[in-house]
Coordinates of C-alpha atoms and ligand atoms in Angstrom, one line a residue:
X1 CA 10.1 1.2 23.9
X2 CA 10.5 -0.9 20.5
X3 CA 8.3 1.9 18.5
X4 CA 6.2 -0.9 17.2
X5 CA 2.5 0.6 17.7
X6 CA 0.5 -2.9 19.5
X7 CA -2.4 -4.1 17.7
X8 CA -5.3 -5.7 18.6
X9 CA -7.4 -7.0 15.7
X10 CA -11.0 -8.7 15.9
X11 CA -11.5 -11.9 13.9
X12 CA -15.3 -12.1 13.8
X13 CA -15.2 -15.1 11.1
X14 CA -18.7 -15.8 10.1
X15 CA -20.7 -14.1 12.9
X16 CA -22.6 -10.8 12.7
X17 CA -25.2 -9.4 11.2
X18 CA -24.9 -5.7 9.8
X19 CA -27.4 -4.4 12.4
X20 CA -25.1 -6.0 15.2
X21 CA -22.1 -4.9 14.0
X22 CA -23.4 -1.3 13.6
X23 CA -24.4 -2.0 17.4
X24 CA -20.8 -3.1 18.2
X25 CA -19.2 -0.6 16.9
X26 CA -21.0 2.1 18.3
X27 CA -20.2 0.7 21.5
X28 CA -16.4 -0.3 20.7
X29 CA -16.1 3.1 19.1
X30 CA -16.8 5.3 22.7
X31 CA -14.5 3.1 24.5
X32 CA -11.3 2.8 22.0
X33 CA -10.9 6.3 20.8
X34 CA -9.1 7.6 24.4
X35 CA -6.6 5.2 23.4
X36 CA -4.7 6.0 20.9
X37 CA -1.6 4.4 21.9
X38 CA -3.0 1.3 20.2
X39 CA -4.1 0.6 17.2
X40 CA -7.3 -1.6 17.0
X41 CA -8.7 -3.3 13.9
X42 CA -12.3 -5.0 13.1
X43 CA -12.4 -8.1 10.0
X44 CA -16.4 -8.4 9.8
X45 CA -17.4 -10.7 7.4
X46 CA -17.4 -9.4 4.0
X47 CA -21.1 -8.8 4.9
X48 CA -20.6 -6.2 7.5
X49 CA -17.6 -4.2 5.9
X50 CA -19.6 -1.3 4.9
X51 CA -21.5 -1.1 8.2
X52 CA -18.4 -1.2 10.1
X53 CA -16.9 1.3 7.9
X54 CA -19.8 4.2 8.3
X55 CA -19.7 3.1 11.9
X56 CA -15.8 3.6 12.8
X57 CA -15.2 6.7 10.6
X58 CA -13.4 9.4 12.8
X59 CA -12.8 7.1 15.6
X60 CA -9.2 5.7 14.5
X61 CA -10.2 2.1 14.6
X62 CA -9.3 -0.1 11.1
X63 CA -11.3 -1.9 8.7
X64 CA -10.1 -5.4 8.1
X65 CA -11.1 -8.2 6.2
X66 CA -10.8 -12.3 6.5
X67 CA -9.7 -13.4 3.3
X68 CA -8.8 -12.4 -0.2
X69 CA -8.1 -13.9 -3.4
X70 CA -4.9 -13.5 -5.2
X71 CA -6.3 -12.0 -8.9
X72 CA -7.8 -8.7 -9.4
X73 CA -10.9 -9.7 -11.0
X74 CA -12.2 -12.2 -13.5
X75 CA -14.0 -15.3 -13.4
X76 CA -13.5 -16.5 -9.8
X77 CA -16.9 -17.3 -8.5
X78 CA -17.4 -16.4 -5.1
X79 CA -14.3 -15.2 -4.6
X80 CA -13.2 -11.3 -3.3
X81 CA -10.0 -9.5 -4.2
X82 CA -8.0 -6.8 -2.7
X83 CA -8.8 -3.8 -4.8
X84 CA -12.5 -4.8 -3.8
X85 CA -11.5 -4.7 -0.2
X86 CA -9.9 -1.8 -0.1
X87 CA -12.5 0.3 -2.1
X88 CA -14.8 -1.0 0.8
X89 CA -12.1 0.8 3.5
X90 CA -9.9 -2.0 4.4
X91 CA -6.8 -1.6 5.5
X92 CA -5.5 -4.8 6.5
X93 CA -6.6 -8.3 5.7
X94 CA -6.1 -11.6 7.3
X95 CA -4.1 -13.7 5.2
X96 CA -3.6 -17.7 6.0
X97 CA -6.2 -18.6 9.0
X98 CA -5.4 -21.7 10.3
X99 CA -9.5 -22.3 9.7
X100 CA -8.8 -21.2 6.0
X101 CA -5.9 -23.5 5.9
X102 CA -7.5 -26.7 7.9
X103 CA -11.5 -26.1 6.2
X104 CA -11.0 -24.8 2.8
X105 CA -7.3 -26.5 1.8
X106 CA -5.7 -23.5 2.0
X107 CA -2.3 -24.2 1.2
X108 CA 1.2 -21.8 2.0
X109 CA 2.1 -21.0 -1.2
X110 CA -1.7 -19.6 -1.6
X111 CA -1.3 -17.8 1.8
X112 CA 2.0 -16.2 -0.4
X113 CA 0.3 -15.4 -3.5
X114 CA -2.5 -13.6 -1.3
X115 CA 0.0 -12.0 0.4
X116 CA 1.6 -10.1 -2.5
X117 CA -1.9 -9.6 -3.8
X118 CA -3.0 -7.9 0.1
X119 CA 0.2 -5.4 -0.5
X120 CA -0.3 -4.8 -4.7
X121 CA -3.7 -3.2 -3.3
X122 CA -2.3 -1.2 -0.7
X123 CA -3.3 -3.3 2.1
X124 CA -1.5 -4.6 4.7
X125 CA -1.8 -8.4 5.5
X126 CA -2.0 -10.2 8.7
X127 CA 0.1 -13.4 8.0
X128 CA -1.4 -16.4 10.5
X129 CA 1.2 -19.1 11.2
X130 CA 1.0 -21.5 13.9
X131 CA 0.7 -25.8 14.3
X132 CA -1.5 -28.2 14.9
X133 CA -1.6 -30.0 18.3
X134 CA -0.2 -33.1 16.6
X135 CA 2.7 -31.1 15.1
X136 CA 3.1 -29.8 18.5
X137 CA 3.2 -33.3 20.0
X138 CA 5.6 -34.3 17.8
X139 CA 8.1 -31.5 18.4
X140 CA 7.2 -29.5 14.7
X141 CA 6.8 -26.8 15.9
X142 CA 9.4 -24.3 15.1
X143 CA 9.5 -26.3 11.5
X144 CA 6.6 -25.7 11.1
X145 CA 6.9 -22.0 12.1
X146 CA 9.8 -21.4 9.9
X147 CA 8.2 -22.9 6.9
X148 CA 5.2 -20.8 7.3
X149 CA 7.1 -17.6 8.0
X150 CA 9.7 -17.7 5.1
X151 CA 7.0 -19.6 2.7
X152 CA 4.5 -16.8 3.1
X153 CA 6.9 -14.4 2.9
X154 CA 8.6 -16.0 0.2
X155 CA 7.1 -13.5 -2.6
X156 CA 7.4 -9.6 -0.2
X157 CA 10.6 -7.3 -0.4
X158 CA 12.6 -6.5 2.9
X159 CA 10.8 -3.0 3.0
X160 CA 6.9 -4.9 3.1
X161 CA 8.4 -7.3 5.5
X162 CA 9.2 -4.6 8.1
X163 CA 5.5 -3.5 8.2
X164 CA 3.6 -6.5 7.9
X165 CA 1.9 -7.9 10.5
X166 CA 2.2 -11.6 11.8
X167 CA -0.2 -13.4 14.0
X168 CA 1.6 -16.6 16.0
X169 CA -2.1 -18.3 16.3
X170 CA -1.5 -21.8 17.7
X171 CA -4.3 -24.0 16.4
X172 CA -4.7 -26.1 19.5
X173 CA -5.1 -22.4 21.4
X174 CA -8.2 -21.3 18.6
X175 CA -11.5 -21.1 20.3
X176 CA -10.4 -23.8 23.1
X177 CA -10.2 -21.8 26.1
X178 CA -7.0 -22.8 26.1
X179 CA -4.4 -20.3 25.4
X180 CA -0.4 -20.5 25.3
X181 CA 1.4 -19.7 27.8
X182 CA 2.7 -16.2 27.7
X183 CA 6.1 -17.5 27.9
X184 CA 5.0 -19.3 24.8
X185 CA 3.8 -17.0 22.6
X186 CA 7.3 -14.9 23.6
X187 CA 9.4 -17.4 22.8
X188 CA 7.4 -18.3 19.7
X189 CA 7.3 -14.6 18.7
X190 CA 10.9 -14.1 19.3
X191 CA 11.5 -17.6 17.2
X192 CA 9.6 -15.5 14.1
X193 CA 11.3 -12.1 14.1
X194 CA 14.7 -14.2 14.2
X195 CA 13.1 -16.2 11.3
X196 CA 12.3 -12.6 9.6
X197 CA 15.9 -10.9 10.8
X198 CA 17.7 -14.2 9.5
X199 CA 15.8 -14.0 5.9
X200 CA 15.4 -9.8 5.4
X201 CA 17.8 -8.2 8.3
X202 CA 17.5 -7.3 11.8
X203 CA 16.5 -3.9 11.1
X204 CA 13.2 -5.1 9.2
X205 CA 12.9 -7.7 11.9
X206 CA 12.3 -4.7 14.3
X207 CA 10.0 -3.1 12.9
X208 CA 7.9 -6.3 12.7
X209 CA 5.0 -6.3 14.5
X210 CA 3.7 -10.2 15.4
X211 CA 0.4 -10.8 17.5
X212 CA -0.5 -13.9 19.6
X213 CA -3.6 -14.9 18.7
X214 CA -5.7 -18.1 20.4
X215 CA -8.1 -17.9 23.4
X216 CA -7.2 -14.7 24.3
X217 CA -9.6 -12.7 26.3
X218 CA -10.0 -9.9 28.8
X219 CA -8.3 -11.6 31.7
X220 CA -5.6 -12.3 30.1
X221 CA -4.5 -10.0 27.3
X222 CA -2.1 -7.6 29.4
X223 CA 0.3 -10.7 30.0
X224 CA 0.4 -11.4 26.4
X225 CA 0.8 -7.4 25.5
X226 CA 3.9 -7.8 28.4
X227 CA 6.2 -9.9 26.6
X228 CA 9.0 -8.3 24.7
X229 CA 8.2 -9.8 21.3
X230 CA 4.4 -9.7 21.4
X231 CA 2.8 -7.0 19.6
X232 CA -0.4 -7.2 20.2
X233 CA -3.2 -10.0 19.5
X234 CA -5.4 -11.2 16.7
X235 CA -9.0 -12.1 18.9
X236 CA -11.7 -14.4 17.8
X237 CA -14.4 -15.4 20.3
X238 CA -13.9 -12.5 22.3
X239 CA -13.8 -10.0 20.0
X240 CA -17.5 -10.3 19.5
X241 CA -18.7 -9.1 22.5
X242 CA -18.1 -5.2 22.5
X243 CA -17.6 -5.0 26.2
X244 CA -14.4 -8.0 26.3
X245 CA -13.4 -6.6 23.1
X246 CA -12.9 -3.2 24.2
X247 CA -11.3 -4.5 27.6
X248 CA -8.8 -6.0 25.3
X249 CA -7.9 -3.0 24.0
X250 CA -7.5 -0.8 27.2
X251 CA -5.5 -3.7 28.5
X252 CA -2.6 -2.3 25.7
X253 CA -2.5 1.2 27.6
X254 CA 1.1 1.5 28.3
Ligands
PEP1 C1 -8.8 -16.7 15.8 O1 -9.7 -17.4 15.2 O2 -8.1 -15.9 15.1 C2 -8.7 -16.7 17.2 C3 -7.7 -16.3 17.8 O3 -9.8 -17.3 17.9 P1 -10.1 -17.3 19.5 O4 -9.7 -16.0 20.0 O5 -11.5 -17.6 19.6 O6 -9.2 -18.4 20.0

């Protein structure tokens, strides 16, 4: 036993209505609350927050939410920031999607500055890092790990480090069908709390918890939970069916 609590997080992106997340979770909800050995999260879309939030009270499943902006409040049109989010019940936030990076131009030293601002609001983030097929090709991946580990990390103390979250999310695994290798995502994982134990200390590096995230599913989520270094997975497609989703979760059961 490592002590680090798995977690399995939904990434709904832009899907859901409020109705059908009030219907998910009250499905989710009767099937995740016999297991409390794992934690499990839900990011609706800003949307749904509030019907997720009346929906999950009581049942120890977390409110998460997609994005964030870095300032508290001002003239950022369109834009959300973490003391909203966590007056909404959020307790984590995903920070640094490969889709936020790739679609909106996202760049690292954003994904940093949103960190802080997930943690100055008492939340905690979920810090996505992972390549691109071609930077995979070309054998970038563990630069490309290391930069997006110690830059997005660049602006937290050793003490936030050690409870943060980070999701190895491979963007040639995203909504594919075609996941990483378990062996993979271990020695990816392993590669990142090195990368965290090398920058902060080995002790905060242990108390790290990092998730695989890319085409995982219900068939194949307890090999993922198996490895040493995996803590659990960050779940897109899947996640929005209540019946996978919660399959997912049971498959954490140790
Ligand atoms: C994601 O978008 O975070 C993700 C892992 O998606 P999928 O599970 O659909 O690959």
């Amino acid at each position: 036993m490592n002590g680090r609590r798995p977690l399995l997080a939904a990434n709904w992106k832009m899907n859901k209505t409020r109705a059908q997340a009030r219907n998910f979770v009250e499905i989710v909800r009767q099937v995740v609350s016999p297991f409390p050995q794992a934690e499990t999260c839900i990011c609706p879309p800003f949307t749904a927050l509030g019907a997720v939030n009346e929906g999950i009270r009581g049942s120890g499943i977390a409110l998460g939410a997609q994005d964030l902006y870095w300032e508290k409040e001002g003239a950022y049109t369109g834009e959300i920031s973490g003391p909203m989010l966590a007056e909404c019940g959020c307790e984590y936030v995903l920070v640094g999607h490969s889709e936020r990076r790739q679609l909106f131009g996202e760049t690292i030293a954003d994904t940093a500055r949103k960190t802080r601002a997930a943690w100055d609001a008492g939340l905690v983030p979920i810090l996505c890092v992972g390549e691109s097929f071609e930077q995979r090709r070309s054998g970038e991946t563990e630069r490309v790990i290391e930069t997006h580990v110690l830059e997005g990390t660049a602006k937290l103390s050793a003490g936030e480090v050690g409870k943060l979250v980070i999701a190895y999310e491979p963007i040639w695994a995203i909504g594919t069908g075609l996941p990483a290798t378990s062996e993979e995502a271990q020695r990816i994982s392993a590669l990142i709390r090195g990368l965290a134990g090398g920058r902060f200390g080995d002790p905060v590096a242990a108390g790290l918890r990092i998730l695989y995230g890319g085409s995982v599913k219900a068939a194949n989520a307890a090999e993922f939970l198996g490895q040493a270094d995996v803590d659990g997975a960050l779940v897109g497609g899947a996640s929005l069916d209540p019946t996978e989703f919660s399959k997912i979760v049971a498959a954490a059961k140790v």
